[in-house]
Coordinates of C-alpha atoms and ligand atoms in Angstrom, one line a residue:
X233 CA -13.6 20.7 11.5
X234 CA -13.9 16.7 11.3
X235 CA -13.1 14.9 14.2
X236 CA -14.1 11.5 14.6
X237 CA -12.8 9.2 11.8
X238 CA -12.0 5.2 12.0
X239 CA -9.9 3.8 9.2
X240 CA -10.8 0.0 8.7
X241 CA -8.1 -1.9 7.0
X242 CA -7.2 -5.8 6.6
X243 CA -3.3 -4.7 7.8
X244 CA -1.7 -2.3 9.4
X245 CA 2.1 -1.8 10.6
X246 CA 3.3 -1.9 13.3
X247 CA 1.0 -5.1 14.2
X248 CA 0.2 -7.2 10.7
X249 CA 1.9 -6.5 6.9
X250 CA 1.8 -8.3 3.5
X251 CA 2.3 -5.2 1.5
X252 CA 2.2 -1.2 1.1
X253 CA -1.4 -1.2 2.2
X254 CA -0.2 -1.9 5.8
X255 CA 2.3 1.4 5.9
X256 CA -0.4 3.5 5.3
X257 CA -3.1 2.1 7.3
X258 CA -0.3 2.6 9.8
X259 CA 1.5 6.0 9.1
X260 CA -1.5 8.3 7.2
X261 CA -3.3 8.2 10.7
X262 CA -0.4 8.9 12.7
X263 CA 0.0 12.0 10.6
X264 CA -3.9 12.7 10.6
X265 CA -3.6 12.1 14.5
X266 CA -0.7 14.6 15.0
X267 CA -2.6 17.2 13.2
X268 CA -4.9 17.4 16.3
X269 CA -8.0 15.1 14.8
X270 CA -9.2 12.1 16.3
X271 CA -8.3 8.6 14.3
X272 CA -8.7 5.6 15.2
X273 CA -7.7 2.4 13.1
X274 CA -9.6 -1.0 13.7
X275 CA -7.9 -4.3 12.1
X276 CA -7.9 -8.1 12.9
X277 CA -6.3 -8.9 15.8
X278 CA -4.2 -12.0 13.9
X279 CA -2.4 -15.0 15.8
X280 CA 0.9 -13.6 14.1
X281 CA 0.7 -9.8 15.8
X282 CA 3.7 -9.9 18.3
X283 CA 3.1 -10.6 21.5
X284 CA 4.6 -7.6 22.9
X285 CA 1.6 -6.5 21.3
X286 CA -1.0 -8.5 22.3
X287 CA 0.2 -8.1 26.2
X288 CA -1.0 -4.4 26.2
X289 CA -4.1 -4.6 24.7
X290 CA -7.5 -4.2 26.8
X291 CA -10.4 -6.2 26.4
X292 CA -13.1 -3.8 25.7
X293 CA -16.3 -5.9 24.9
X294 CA -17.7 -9.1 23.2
X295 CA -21.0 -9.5 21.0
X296 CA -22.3 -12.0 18.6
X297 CA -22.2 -11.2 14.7
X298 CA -24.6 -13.2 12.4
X299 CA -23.9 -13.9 9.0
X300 CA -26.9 -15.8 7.2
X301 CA -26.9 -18.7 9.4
X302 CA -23.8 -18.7 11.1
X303 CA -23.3 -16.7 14.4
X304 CA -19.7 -15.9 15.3
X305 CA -18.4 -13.8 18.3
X306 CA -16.1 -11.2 18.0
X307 CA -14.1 -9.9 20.8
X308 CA -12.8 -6.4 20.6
X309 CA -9.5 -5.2 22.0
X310 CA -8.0 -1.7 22.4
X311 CA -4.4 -0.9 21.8
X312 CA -2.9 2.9 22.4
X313 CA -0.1 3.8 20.6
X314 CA 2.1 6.7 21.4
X315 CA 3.2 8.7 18.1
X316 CA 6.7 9.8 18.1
X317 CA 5.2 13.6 19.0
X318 CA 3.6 12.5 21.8
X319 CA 0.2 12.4 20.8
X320 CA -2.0 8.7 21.5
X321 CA -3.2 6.7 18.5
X322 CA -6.1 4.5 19.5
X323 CA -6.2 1.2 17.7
X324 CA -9.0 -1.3 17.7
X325 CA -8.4 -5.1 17.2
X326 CA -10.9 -8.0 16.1
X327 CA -10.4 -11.0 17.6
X328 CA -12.1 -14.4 16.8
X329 CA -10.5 -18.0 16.8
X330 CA -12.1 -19.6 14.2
X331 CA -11.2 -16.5 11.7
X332 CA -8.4 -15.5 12.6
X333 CA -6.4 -17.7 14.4
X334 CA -4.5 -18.9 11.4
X335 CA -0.8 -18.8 10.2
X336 CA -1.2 -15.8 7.6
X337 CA -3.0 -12.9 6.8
X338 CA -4.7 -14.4 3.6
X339 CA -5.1 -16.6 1.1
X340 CA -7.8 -19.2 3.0
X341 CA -10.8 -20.4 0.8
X342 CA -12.6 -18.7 3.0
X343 CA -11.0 -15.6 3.1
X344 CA -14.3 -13.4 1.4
X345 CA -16.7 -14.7 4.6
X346 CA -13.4 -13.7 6.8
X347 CA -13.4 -10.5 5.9
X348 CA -17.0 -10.2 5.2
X349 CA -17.1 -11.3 9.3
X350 CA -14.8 -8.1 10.6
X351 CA -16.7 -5.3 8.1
X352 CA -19.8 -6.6 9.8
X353 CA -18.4 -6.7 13.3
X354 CA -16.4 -3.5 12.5
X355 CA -20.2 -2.1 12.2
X356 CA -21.6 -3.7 15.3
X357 CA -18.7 -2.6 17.1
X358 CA -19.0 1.4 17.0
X359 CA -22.2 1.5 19.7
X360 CA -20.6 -0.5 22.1
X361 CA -17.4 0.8 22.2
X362 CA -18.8 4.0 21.8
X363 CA -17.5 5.5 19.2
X364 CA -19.2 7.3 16.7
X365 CA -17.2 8.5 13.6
X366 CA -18.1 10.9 11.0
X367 CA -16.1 9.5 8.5
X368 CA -15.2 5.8 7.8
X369 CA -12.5 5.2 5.4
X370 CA -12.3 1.5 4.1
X371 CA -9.9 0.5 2.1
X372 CA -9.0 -2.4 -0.5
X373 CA -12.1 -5.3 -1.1
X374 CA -11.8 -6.4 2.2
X375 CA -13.6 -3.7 3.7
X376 CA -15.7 -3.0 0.3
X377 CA -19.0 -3.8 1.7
X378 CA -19.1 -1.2 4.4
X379 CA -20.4 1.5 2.2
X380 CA -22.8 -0.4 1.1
X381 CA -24.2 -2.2 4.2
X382 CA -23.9 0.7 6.3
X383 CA -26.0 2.5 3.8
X384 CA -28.5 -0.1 3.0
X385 CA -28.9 -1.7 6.6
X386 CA -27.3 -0.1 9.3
X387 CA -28.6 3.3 8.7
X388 CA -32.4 2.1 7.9
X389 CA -32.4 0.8 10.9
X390 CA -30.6 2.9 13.4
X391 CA -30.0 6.1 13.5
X392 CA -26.7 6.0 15.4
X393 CA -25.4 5.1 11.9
X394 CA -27.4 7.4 10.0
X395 CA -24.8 10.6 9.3
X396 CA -21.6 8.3 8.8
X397 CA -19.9 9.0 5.4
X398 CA -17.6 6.7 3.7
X399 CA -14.2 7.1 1.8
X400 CA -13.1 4.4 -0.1
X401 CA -9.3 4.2 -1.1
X402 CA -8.4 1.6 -3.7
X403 CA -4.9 0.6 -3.0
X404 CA -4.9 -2.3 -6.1
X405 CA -8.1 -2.7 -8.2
X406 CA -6.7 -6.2 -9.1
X407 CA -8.0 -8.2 -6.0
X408 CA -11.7 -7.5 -5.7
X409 CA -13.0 -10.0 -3.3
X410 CA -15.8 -12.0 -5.9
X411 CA -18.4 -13.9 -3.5
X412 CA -21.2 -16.4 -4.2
X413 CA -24.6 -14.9 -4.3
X414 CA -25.0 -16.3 -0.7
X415 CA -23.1 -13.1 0.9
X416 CA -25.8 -11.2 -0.1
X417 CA -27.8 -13.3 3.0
X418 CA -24.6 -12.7 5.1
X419 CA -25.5 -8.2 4.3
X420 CA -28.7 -8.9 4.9
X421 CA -29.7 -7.6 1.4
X422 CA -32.1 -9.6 -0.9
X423 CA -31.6 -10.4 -3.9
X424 CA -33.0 -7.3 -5.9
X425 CA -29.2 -6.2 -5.4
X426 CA -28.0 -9.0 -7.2
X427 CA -27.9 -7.1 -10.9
X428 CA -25.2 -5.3 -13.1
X429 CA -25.9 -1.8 -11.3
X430 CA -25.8 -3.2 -8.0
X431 CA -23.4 -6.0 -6.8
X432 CA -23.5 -8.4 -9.4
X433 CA -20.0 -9.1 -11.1
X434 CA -19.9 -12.0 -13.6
X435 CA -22.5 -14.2 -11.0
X436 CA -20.9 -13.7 -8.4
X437 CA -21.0 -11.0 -5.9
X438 CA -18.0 -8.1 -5.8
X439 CA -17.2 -6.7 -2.7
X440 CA -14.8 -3.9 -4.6
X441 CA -17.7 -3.2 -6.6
X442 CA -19.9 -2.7 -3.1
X443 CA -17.3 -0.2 -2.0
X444 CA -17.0 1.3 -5.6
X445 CA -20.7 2.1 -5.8
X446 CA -21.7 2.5 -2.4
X447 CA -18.8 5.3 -0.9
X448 CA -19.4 8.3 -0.6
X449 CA -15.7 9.6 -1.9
X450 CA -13.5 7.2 -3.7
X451 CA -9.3 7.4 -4.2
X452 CA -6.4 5.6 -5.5
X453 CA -3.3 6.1 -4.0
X454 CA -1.7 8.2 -7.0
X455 CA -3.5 10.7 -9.7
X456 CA -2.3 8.5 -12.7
X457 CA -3.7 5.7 -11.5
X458 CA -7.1 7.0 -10.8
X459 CA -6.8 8.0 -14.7
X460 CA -5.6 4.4 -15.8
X461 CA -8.6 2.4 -14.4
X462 CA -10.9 4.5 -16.3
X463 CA -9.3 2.9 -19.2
X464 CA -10.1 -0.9 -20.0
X465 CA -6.4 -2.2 -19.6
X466 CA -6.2 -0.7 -15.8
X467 CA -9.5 -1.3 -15.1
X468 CA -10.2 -5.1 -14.3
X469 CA -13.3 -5.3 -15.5
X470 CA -15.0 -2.4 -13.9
X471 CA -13.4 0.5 -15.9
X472 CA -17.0 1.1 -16.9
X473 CA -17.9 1.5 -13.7
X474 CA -15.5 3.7 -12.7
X475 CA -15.7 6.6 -15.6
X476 CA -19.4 6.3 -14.2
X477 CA -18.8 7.3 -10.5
X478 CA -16.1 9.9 -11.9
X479 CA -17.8 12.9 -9.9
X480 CA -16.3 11.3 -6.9
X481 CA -13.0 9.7 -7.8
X482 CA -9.8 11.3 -6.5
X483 CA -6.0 10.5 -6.8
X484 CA -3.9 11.0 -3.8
X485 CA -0.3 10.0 -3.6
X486 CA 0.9 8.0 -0.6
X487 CA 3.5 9.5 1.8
X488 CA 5.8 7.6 3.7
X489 CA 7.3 7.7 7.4
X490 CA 10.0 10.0 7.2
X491 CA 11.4 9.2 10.8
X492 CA 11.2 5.3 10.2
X493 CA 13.1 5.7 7.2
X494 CA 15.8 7.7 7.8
X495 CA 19.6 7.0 6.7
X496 CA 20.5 9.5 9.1
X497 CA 19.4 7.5 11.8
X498 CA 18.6 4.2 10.3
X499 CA 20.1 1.2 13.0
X500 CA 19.9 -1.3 10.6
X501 CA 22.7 0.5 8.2
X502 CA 26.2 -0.5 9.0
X503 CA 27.1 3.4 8.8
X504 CA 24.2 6.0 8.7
X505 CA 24.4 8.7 6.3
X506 CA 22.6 12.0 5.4
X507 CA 23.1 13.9 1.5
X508 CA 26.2 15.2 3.3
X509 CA 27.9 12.3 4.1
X510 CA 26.6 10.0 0.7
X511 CA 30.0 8.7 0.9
X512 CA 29.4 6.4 3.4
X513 CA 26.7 4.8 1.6
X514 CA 29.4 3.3 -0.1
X515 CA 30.3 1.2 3.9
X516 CA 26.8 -0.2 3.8
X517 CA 27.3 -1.5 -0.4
X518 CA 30.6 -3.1 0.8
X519 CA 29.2 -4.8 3.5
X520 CA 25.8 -5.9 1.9
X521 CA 28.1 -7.1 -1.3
X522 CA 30.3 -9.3 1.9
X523 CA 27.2 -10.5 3.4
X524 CA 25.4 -11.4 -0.1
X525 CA 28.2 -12.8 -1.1
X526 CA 28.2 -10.4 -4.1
X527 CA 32.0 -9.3 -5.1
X528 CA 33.3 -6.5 -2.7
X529 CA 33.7 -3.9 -5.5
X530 CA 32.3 -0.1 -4.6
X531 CA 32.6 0.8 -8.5
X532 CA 30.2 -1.5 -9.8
X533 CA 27.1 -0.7 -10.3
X534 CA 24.4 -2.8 -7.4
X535 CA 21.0 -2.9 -8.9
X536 CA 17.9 -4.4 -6.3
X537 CA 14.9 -5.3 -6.6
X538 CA 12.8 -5.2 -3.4
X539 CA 9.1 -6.2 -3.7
X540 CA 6.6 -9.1 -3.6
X541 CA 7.6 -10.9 -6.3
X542 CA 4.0 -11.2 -8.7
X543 CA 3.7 -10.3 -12.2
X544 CA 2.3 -6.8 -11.2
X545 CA 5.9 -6.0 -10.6
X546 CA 6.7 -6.8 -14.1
X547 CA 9.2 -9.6 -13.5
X548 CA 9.3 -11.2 -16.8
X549 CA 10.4 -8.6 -18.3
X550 CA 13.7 -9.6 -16.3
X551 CA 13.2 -13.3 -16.8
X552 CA 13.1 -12.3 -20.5
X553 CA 16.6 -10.3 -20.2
X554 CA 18.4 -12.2 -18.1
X555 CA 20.7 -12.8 -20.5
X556 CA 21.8 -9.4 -21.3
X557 CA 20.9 -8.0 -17.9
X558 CA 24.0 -10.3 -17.1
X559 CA 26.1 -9.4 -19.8
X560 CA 26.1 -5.8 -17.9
X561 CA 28.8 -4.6 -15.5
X562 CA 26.4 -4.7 -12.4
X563 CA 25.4 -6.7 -9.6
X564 CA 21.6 -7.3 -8.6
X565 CA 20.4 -8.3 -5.4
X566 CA 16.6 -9.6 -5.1
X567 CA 15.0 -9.3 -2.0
X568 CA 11.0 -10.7 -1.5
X569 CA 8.8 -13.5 -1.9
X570 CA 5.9 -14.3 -4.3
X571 CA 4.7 -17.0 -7.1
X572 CA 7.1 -19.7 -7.4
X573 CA 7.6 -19.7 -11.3
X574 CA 9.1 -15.9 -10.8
X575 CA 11.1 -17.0 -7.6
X576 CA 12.3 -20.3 -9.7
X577 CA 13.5 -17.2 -12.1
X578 CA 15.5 -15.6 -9.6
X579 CA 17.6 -18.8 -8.3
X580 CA 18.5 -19.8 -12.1
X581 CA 19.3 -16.3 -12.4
X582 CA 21.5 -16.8 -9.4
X583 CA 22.9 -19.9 -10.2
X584 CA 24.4 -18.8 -13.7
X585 CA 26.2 -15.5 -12.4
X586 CA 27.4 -16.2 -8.4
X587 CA 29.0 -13.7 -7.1
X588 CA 26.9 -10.9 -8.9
X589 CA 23.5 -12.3 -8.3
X590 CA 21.4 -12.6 -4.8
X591 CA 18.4 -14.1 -5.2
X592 CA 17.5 -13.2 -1.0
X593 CA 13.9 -14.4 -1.4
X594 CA 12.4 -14.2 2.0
X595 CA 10.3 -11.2 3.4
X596 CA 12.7 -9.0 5.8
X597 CA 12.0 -5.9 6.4
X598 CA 15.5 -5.3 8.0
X599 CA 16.4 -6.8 4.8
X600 CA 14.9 -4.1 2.8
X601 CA 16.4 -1.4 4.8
X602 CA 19.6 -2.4 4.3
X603 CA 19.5 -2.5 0.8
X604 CA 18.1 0.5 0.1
X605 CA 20.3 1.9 2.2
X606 CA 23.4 0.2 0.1
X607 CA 22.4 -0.2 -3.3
X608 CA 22.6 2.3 -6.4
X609 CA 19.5 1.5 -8.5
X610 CA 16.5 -0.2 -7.9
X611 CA 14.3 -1.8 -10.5
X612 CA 10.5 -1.2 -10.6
X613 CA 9.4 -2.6 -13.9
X614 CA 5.7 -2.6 -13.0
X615 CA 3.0 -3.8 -15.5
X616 CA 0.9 -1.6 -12.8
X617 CA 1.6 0.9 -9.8
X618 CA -1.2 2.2 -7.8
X619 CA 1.0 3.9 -6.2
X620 CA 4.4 1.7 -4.9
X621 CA 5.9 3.1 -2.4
X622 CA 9.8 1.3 -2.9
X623 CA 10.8 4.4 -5.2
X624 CA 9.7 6.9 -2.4
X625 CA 11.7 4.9 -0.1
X626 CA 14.9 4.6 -2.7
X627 CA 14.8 8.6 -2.6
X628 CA 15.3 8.8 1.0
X629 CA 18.2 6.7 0.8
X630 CA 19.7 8.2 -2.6
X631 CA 19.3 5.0 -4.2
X632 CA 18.0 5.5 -8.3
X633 CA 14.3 4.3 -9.2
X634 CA 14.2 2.7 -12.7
X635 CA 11.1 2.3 -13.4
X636 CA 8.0 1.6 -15.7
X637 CA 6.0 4.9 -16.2
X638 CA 3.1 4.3 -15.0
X639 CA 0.6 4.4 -11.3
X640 CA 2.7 5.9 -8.6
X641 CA 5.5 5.8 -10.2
X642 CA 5.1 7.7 -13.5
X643 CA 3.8 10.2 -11.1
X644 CA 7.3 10.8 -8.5
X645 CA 9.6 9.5 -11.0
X646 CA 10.9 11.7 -14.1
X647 CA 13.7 10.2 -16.5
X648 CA 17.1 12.4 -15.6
X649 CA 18.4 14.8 -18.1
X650 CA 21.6 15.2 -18.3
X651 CA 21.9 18.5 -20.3
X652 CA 19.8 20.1 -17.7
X653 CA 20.8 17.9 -14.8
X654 CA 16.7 17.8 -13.5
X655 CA 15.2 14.5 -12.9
X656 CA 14.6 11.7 -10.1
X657 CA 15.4 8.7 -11.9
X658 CA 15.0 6.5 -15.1
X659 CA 11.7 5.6 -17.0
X660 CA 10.6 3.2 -19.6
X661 CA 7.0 4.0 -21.1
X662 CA 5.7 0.5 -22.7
X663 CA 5.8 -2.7 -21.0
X664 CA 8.4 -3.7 -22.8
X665 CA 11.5 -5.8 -22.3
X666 CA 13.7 -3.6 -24.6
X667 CA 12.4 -0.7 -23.4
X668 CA 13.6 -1.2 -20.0
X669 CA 16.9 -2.3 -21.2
X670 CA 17.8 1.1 -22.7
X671 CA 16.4 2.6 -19.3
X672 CA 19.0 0.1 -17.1
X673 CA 21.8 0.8 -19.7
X674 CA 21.6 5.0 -19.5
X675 CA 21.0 4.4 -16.1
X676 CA 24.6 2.5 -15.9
X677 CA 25.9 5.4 -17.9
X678 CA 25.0 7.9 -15.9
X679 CA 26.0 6.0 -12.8
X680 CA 29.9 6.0 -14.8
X681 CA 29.8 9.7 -14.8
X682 CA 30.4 10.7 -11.3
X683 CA 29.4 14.2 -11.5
X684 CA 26.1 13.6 -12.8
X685 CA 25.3 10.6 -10.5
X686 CA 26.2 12.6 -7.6
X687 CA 23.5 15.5 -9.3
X688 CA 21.0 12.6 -9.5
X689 CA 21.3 11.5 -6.3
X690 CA 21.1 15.2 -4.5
X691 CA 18.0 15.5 -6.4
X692 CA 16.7 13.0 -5.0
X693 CA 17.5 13.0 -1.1
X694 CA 16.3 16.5 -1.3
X695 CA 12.6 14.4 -1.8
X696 CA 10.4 15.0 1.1
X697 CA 7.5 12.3 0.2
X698 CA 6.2 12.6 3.9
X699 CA 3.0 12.3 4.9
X700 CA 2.5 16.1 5.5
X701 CA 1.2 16.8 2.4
X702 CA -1.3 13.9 1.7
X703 CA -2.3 14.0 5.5
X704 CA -4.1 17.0 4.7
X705 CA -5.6 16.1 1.3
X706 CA -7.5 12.9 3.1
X707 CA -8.9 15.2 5.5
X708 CA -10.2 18.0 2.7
X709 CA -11.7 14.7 1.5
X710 CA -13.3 13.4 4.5
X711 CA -14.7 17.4 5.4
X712 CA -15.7 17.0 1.5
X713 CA -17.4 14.1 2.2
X714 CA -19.1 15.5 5.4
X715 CA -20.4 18.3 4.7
X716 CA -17.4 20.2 7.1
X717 CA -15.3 21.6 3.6
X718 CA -15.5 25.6 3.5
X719 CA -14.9 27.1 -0.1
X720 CA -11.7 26.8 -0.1
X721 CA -11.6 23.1 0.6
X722 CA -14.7 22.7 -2.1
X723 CA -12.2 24.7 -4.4
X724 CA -9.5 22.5 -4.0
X725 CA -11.5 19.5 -4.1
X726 CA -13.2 20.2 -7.4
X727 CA -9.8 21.4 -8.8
X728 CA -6.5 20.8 -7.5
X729 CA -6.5 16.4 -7.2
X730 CA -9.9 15.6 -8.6
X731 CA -8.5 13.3 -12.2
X732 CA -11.9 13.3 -13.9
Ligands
LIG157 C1 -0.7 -1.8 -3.0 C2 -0.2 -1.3 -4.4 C3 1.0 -0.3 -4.2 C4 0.6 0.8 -3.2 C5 0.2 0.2 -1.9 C6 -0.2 1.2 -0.9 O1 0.3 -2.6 -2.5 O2 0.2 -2.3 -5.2 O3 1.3 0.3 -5.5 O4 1.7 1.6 -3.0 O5 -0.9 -0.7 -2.1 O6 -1.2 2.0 -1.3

């Protein structure tokens, strides 16, 4: 059995969040933990994590970490974190002033040597603090060059390092952290590794390719979309790439926290609900419509859209339709921030239908809750899912996922069928504006025919997209990795959510 594993990730709930990444760097190990392995999760320690936070974290130790010429320190803290069955989730935090000491999470110019600063002090950090896992599991570009330097440096040179094995999970192959060739200097590499088949990416230096080439298993966060980047319009450039590590390329859906989101128990609803009491979902749309200021009407149809608001999601496709999406009998509430062009899109859209448009763009997670816990539908047009974890979310509050079929998505939701009554939803195949218009419009019809809404929406609270199942497939991955997998767990691995 694997026991030591650290998970490295740029976010994690319940202390920093920009996106999905965060709720599984913050529920997959609580679910890894409560299965009686030890996982711990190391992150930033940002100037926005809540104080009530930062008051019950212990100092553990303080070094220097060089990169090329610059010598930073980093000062580690320890946070413990109960899990709701009682068992203690040990979380590391990075703190430095200079790096992280900053209004947001991202989206400084120097953002690549921020991050390239924590992998390497995420490395220097495991002797001192004395931890020594068997598995790291790094996820998205900001952790990318751990494989690699933990490989190519650490282990050459000390064999505390020297049996580690890495996962690498790519949560959104979009972003891929592209450095000058002067980060090489910062891995202490030379520059033989600046070519195509190392870390070379269009002169510049990829820290998604370093994690890419350099893991030992790699995963997306559904099986579609670890097919889709092998293709050249998912793959960003490094499709090529990616049919050529194949061997070790996994899908694996995300879960989500069952217990956090719960209608049943949910305080932010105005009336909680379970599949027996759906009715009283119908409390929470009257009082979202009053405090939208939406028209109070329980009969038609409320559409949201909850998300970061970027072209991934597919927005233009709705700035396309407005038009018609207005001439429908429904109401749509848009809750999230993003690029201002899209956002602009969303006040006109307001301003030409008050009453059956909110355009709520602010990030509010108490926000969200409430509106999946009041609305019928929710829109997902994505252009790409890796895996999106709204529609997972909309099941556990009966709310209908229309979506684009694609990622995540194509992958949980299946288009309803009225003649047999089986399905989860509404799906569009092309990204296409029409497309998604005869998706919303059956969607509408259905939603008129109260006995098969009410078969819909059974189907889908009976979901259970927890993490129990995915749990288990990381950890067949990380024995896979390390040499811990009995047949059976080679079986499965080769066959059961291997995509090549
Ligand atoms: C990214 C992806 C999203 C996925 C999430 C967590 O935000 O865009 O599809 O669900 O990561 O893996």
């Amino acid at each position: 059995m694997i026991n030591n594993i650290l998970m490295v990730s740029s976010e994690a709930v319940p202390f920093a969040k920009s996106g999905g990444l965060a709720d599984v760097a913050g529920t997959l190990p609580k679910a890894i933990v409560d299965n009686g392995y030890d996982i711990r999760v190391v992150l930033p320690l940002y100037k926005t994590i809540k104080d009530k936070f930062k008051k019950d974290m212990t100092k553990l130790c303080s070094f220097n970490v060089r990169l090329g010429w610059r010598n930073q320190t980093a000062n580690i803290y320890e946070y413990k974190l109960q899990t709701e069955k009682g068992n203690t989730l040990i979380y590391y935090l990075i703190q430095n002033d200079y790096y992280f000491e900053r209004d947001s999470l991202y989206g400084f110019n120097d953002d690549g040597e921020r991050f390239m600063f924590f992998s390497k002090a995420v490395l220097e950090m495991l002797p001192q603090v004395g931890f020594k896992p068997e598995m790291i599991h790094c996820n998205d570009w900001q952790t990318g060059t751990i494989p690699c330097m933990l490989k190519e440096v650490y282990a050459k040179r000390n064999s505390f390092y020297k049996d580690m094995k890495t996962l690498y999970t790519i949560h959104n192959l979009k972003f891929q952290g592209i450095c000058g060739f002067e980060f090489l200097e910062m891995m202490e590499l030379d520059s033989s590794y600046f070519t195509a088949d190392k870390l070379e990416f269009w002169g510049g230096v990829s820290m998604m390719k370093a994690g890419i080439l350099y893991c030992d298993k790699l995963n997306t966060v559904s099986e579609t979309y670890s097919r889709e980047i092998q293709l050249p319009s998912y793959g960003c450039q490094l499709d090529g790439l990616l049919r050529s590590v194949n061997d070790k390329l996994y899908g694996v859906l995300n879960g989500i926290d069952n217990d956090f989101y719960n209608p049943a128990t949910d305080h932010l609803l105005f009336k909680n609900y379970d599949i027996n009491t759906f009715n009283n979902k119908l409390a929470n749309k009257m009082k979202l419509q009053e405090e939208m200021g939406l028209e109070v009407n329980i009969d038609v149809p409320l559409i949201a859209m909850v998300s970061r608001i970027t072209d991934q999601k597919g927005f233009d496709m709705v700035a396309e339709k407005m038009d018609e999406l207005l001439s429908l009998n429904a109401q749509f509430i848009i809750q999230g921030t993003g690029e201002q062009g899209l956002e602009d899109m969303f006040r006109y859209m307001e301003s030409k239908a008050p009453g059956r448009v909110k355009a709520n763009l602010v990030f509010s997670e108490e926000m969200a809750n409430k509106i999946y816990g009041s609305a019928d539908m929710i829109l997902i047009p994505s252009r790409f899912e890796p895996c999106g974890l709204t529609q997972l979310i909309s099941f556990r509050y009966g709310t209908v996922p229309i979506v684009r079929h694609t990622g995540g998505l194509a992958d949980t939701v299946l288009s309803y069928q009225p003649s047999t009554g089986e399905g989860t939803g509404f799906s569009f195949r092309r990204c296409d504006a029409n497309e998604m218009m005869v998706a919303v419009r059956e969607a509408i019809r259905i939603y008129e025919d109260k006995a098969k809404w009410n078969e819909l929406t059974n189907n889908i609270m009976k979901l259970d997209y927890s993490w129990n199942t995915s749990a288990m497939k990381y950890v067949k991955l990380y024995e896979g990795a390390t040499g811990h997998a009995d047949n059976e767990t080679r079986k499965m691995l080769k066959k059961v959510f291997q995509v090549a």
